[in-house]
């Protein structure tokens, strides 16, 4: 097994055809605290934002300290320029901040940048894209205790898919339950990634939701070797929109 210390940042590969202007996704090894799950998650949240600041700074050609990333629970992180604090009065400070930000060529590149984060025990995924983006990570092992009836109920209620009527899914019914649960985890990860891309919460399937999700491209992820070795049962996915292409459609 290839061990990776906390803080290790590794690129993930987007499966399928190359995506030259698609999102960037990395896996981040985070510190595990078995006796304090809340503290572990908060530490992971902070580590992910620090990692995103470093990645974006390298892309933009600025210092990570020049970027601030929001940390509001239940909301996707947003990035902006850290305003300088040199003016002696409130009005002068506002004017100075505006002038300094406009003077930085790289600052203008932040406008379309969107971020997404997904957490799991000991690992997180971070993603950024010049447009809406969502990333998700599902533990396939957690699906192993799910019986066929529950899996079908969730598929119909949230994914708009019926294993009994969908031909492609029905063909897989002869496969072992473990394989079917892994496939379900992959579909669920892609669905959650699309919801995050749109800034939507988990909700029951509807024609309106279906139309909205069709505007997102979703792909599975090949996780880096150290992460795959540590947790071979995880499924990762990323979804995004290319705002440069009018009438873009999900694939």
Short mmCIF file of C-alpha atoms in Angstrom, two decimals:
data_model
loop_
_atom_site.label_atom_id
_atom_site.label_comp_id
_atom_site.label_asym_id
_atom_site.label_seq_id
_atom_site.Cartn_x
_atom_site.Cartn_y
_atom_site.Cartn_z
CA UNK A 1 0.00 0.00 0.00
CA UNK A 2 1.26 3.50 -0.88
CA UNK A 3 0.85 5.53 2.31
CA UNK A 4 0.28 9.27 2.03
CA UNK A 5 0.81 11.66 4.98
CA UNK A 6 -1.77 14.29 5.91
CA UNK A 7 -1.50 17.29 3.60
CA UNK A 8 -0.64 15.23 0.51
CA UNK A 9 -2.35 16.69 -2.58
CA UNK A 10 -2.73 14.45 -5.63
CA UNK A 11 -4.42 15.08 -9.00
CA UNK A 12 -7.46 13.04 -10.02
CA UNK A 13 -8.14 12.04 -13.62
CA UNK A 14 -11.50 12.73 -15.23
CA UNK A 15 -12.64 9.57 -16.99
CA UNK A 16 -13.67 9.50 -20.63
CA UNK A 17 -12.59 11.78 -23.45
CA UNK A 18 -10.05 14.54 -22.68
CA UNK A 19 -11.51 17.76 -21.30
CA UNK A 20 -9.03 20.53 -22.24
CA UNK A 21 -10.94 23.32 -20.49
CA UNK A 22 -12.69 21.23 -17.89
CA UNK A 23 -12.43 21.37 -14.10
CA UNK A 24 -9.32 20.51 -12.09
CA UNK A 25 -9.78 17.95 -9.32
CA UNK A 26 -7.37 16.84 -6.59
CA UNK A 27 -7.50 14.41 -3.69
CA UNK A 28 -6.25 15.74 -0.35
CA UNK A 29 -5.09 13.48 2.46
CA UNK A 30 -6.49 14.85 5.69
CA UNK A 31 -5.84 14.08 9.34
CA UNK A 32 -8.01 11.37 10.88
CA UNK A 33 -9.36 11.83 14.42
CA UNK A 34 -11.39 8.69 15.24
CA UNK A 35 -12.42 10.06 18.65
CA UNK A 36 -13.60 13.47 17.38
CA UNK A 37 -15.41 13.35 14.04
CA UNK A 38 -16.55 16.98 14.27
CA UNK A 39 -13.02 18.27 14.82
CA UNK A 40 -11.76 16.05 12.00
CA UNK A 41 -14.32 17.46 9.57
CA UNK A 42 -13.62 21.07 10.54
CA UNK A 43 -9.88 20.50 10.15
CA UNK A 44 -10.54 18.98 6.74
CA UNK A 45 -12.64 21.98 5.71
CA UNK A 46 -9.81 24.35 6.60
CA UNK A 47 -7.19 22.15 4.92
CA UNK A 48 -9.26 22.01 1.72
CA UNK A 49 -9.58 25.78 1.57
CA UNK A 50 -5.85 26.23 2.14
CA UNK A 51 -5.17 23.72 -0.64
CA UNK A 52 -7.52 25.49 -3.05
CA UNK A 53 -5.89 28.85 -2.27
CA UNK A 54 -2.46 27.38 -3.01
CA UNK A 55 -3.65 25.73 -6.25
CA UNK A 56 -5.36 28.87 -7.51
CA UNK A 57 -2.44 31.08 -6.53
CA UNK A 58 -0.09 28.90 -8.58
CA UNK A 59 -2.48 29.16 -11.54
CA UNK A 60 -2.96 32.93 -11.25
CA UNK A 61 0.59 33.87 -10.33
CA UNK A 62 -0.17 35.43 -6.96
CA UNK A 63 0.50 34.57 -3.33
CA UNK A 64 -1.97 32.24 -1.57
CA UNK A 65 -2.34 34.93 1.11
CA UNK A 66 -3.85 37.23 -1.54
CA UNK A 67 -6.89 34.95 -1.80
CA UNK A 68 -9.67 34.37 0.71
CA UNK A 69 -12.06 31.44 0.50
CA UNK A 70 -15.35 31.39 2.36
CA UNK A 71 -16.06 28.73 4.97
CA UNK A 72 -19.83 28.81 5.46
CA UNK A 73 -21.39 25.49 6.39
CA UNK A 74 -23.89 24.24 3.83
CA UNK A 75 -22.66 26.60 1.10
CA UNK A 76 -20.14 26.08 -1.69
CA UNK A 77 -16.85 27.89 -1.03
CA UNK A 78 -16.25 31.13 -2.94
CA UNK A 79 -12.93 32.81 -3.67
CA UNK A 80 -12.14 36.51 -3.73
CA UNK A 81 -9.20 38.87 -3.35
CA UNK A 82 -8.07 39.73 0.15
CA UNK A 83 -8.56 43.52 0.37
CA UNK A 84 -5.53 45.55 1.42
CA UNK A 85 -5.84 47.53 4.66
CA UNK A 86 -3.76 50.69 4.33
CA UNK A 87 -6.19 53.59 4.07
CA UNK A 88 -6.76 55.92 7.00
CA UNK A 89 -10.48 56.44 6.42
CA UNK A 90 -13.40 54.20 5.35
CA UNK A 91 -13.96 56.08 2.06
CA UNK A 92 -10.29 56.12 1.18
CA UNK A 93 -10.01 52.43 1.99
CA UNK A 94 -12.87 51.52 -0.35
CA UNK A 95 -11.32 53.52 -3.17
CA UNK A 96 -7.89 52.08 -2.53
CA UNK A 97 -9.17 48.50 -2.46
CA UNK A 98 -11.00 48.93 -5.75
CA UNK A 99 -7.96 50.46 -7.39
CA UNK A 100 -5.58 47.80 -6.11
CA UNK A 101 -7.83 44.94 -7.23
CA UNK A 102 -8.25 46.40 -10.71
CA UNK A 103 -4.51 46.92 -10.89
CA UNK A 104 -3.86 43.20 -10.44
CA UNK A 105 -4.30 41.44 -13.83
CA UNK A 106 -4.78 38.07 -12.19
CA UNK A 107 -7.63 39.36 -9.98
CA UNK A 108 -9.91 39.71 -13.02
CA UNK A 109 -9.51 35.98 -13.71
CA UNK A 110 -11.27 35.14 -10.44
CA UNK A 111 -14.73 36.29 -11.58
CA UNK A 112 -15.81 33.03 -13.26
CA UNK A 113 -13.97 30.69 -10.86
CA UNK A 114 -16.15 28.32 -8.83
CA UNK A 115 -15.05 25.80 -6.20
CA UNK A 116 -16.35 22.53 -4.76
CA UNK A 117 -15.30 20.22 -1.93
CA UNK A 118 -16.27 16.69 -0.88
CA UNK A 119 -15.21 15.02 2.38
CA UNK A 120 -14.72 11.43 3.49
CA UNK A 121 -12.84 9.83 6.36
CA UNK A 122 -9.16 10.67 5.89
CA UNK A 123 -9.52 12.08 2.37
CA UNK A 124 -11.24 14.97 0.62
CA UNK A 125 -11.71 16.04 -2.99
CA UNK A 126 -11.27 19.66 -4.06
CA UNK A 127 -12.16 21.08 -7.46
CA UNK A 128 -12.11 24.41 -9.27
CA UNK A 129 -13.39 25.44 -12.67
CA UNK A 130 -14.03 28.60 -14.63
CA UNK A 131 -17.75 28.04 -14.34
CA UNK A 132 -20.15 26.07 -12.11
CA UNK A 133 -18.63 22.86 -10.72
CA UNK A 134 -19.51 20.15 -8.23
CA UNK A 135 -17.52 17.21 -6.88
CA UNK A 136 -18.70 14.26 -4.78
CA UNK A 137 -17.24 11.24 -3.05
CA UNK A 138 -19.22 8.15 -2.03
CA UNK A 139 -18.13 5.23 0.14
CA UNK A 140 -19.06 2.07 -1.77
CA UNK A 141 -18.53 0.00 1.36
CA UNK A 142 -21.41 1.88 2.99
CA UNK A 143 -23.68 0.62 0.20
CA UNK A 144 -22.92 -3.04 0.87
CA UNK A 145 -25.63 -3.38 3.49
CA UNK A 146 -28.31 -1.96 1.19
CA UNK A 147 -30.82 -4.49 -0.08
CA UNK A 148 -32.30 -4.45 -3.57
CA UNK A 149 -35.62 -2.97 -2.44
CA UNK A 150 -33.99 0.02 -0.73
CA UNK A 151 -31.63 0.61 -3.63
CA UNK A 152 -34.54 0.57 -6.06
CA UNK A 153 -36.57 2.92 -3.85
CA UNK A 154 -33.75 5.47 -3.73
CA UNK A 155 -33.08 5.12 -7.45
CA UNK A 156 -36.70 5.89 -8.31
CA UNK A 157 -37.17 8.63 -5.71
CA UNK A 158 -33.97 10.59 -6.27
CA UNK A 159 -32.29 9.41 -9.47
CA UNK A 160 -35.35 8.96 -11.66
CA UNK A 161 -34.15 5.44 -12.55
CA UNK A 162 -36.00 2.18 -12.07
CA UNK A 163 -33.81 -0.91 -12.06
CA UNK A 164 -36.83 -2.95 -13.01
CA UNK A 165 -37.77 -0.96 -16.10
CA UNK A 166 -34.52 0.62 -17.31
CA UNK A 167 -33.00 -1.82 -19.81
CA UNK A 168 -29.37 -1.01 -19.03
CA UNK A 169 -29.96 -1.33 -15.30
CA UNK A 170 -32.14 -4.39 -15.70
CA UNK A 171 -29.34 -6.19 -17.53
CA UNK A 172 -27.21 -5.77 -14.42
CA UNK A 173 -29.76 -7.41 -12.13
CA UNK A 174 -28.04 -10.76 -12.60
CA UNK A 175 -24.81 -9.34 -11.18
CA UNK A 176 -23.91 -9.92 -7.51
CA UNK A 177 -25.40 -7.47 -5.05
CA UNK A 178 -21.97 -6.03 -4.23
CA UNK A 179 -21.42 -5.05 -7.87
CA UNK A 180 -24.89 -3.53 -8.13
CA UNK A 181 -24.30 -1.50 -4.98
CA UNK A 182 -20.99 -0.23 -6.37
CA UNK A 183 -22.77 0.86 -9.54
CA UNK A 184 -25.40 2.60 -7.43
CA UNK A 185 -22.67 4.45 -5.50
CA UNK A 186 -21.16 5.67 -8.78
CA UNK A 187 -24.55 6.89 -10.05
CA UNK A 188 -25.25 8.58 -6.73
CA UNK A 189 -21.85 10.34 -6.76
CA UNK A 190 -22.54 11.70 -10.26
CA UNK A 191 -26.00 12.85 -9.17
CA UNK A 192 -24.69 14.63 -6.08
CA UNK A 193 -21.95 16.27 -8.15
CA UNK A 194 -24.57 17.62 -10.57
CA UNK A 195 -26.67 18.96 -7.69
CA UNK A 196 -23.63 20.72 -6.23
CA UNK A 197 -22.81 22.15 -9.65
CA UNK A 198 -26.28 23.71 -9.75
CA UNK A 199 -26.21 24.74 -6.08
CA UNK A 200 -29.23 22.53 -5.37
CA UNK A 201 -29.96 20.35 -2.31
CA UNK A 202 -30.89 16.69 -2.49
CA UNK A 203 -34.52 16.52 -3.62
CA UNK A 204 -37.01 14.15 -5.18
CA UNK A 205 -36.74 13.57 -8.90
CA UNK A 206 -38.97 15.68 -11.14
CA UNK A 207 -39.12 16.74 -14.81
CA UNK A 208 -37.95 20.21 -13.75
CA UNK A 209 -34.93 18.79 -11.95
CA UNK A 210 -34.18 16.49 -14.88
CA UNK A 211 -34.11 19.47 -17.26
CA UNK A 212 -31.80 21.41 -14.96
CA UNK A 213 -29.39 18.49 -14.46
CA UNK A 214 -29.17 18.00 -18.22
CA UNK A 215 -27.21 21.25 -18.35
CA UNK A 216 -24.30 19.67 -16.45
CA UNK A 217 -21.62 17.36 -17.78
CA UNK A 218 -20.84 14.62 -15.24
CA UNK A 219 -17.91 12.20 -15.30
CA UNK A 220 -16.52 9.63 -12.91
CA UNK A 221 -13.04 10.13 -11.49
CA UNK A 222 -10.02 7.88 -11.40
CA UNK A 223 -8.66 8.44 -7.91
CA UNK A 224 -4.89 8.62 -7.32
CA UNK A 225 -3.16 5.39 -6.35
CA UNK A 226 -2.49 6.21 -2.66
CA UNK A 227 -6.15 7.09 -2.16
CA UNK A 228 -7.44 4.09 -4.10
CA UNK A 229 -5.14 1.82 -2.09
CA UNK A 230 -6.29 3.30 1.21
CA UNK A 231 -9.99 3.13 0.30
CA UNK A 232 -10.62 0.94 -2.76
CA UNK A 233 -14.37 1.18 -2.22
CA UNK A 234 -14.79 4.89 -2.94
CA UNK A 235 -16.51 6.37 -5.99
CA UNK A 236 -15.77 9.94 -7.06
CA UNK A 237 -17.46 12.14 -9.65
CA UNK A 238 -17.27 15.71 -10.95
CA UNK A 239 -19.88 17.77 -12.79
CA UNK A 240 -19.50 21.12 -14.49
CA UNK A 241 -20.91 23.63 -16.94
CA UNK A 242 -18.93 25.27 -19.73
CA UNK A 243 -20.30 28.80 -19.78
CA UNK A 244 -18.25 29.68 -22.87
CA UNK A 245 -20.35 27.42 -25.05
CA UNK A 246 -23.89 28.80 -25.74
CA UNK A 247 -26.53 26.13 -25.38
CA UNK A 248 -24.14 23.79 -23.57
CA UNK A 249 -25.69 20.44 -22.73
CA UNK A 250 -24.87 17.73 -20.22
CA UNK A 251 -23.26 14.57 -21.41
#
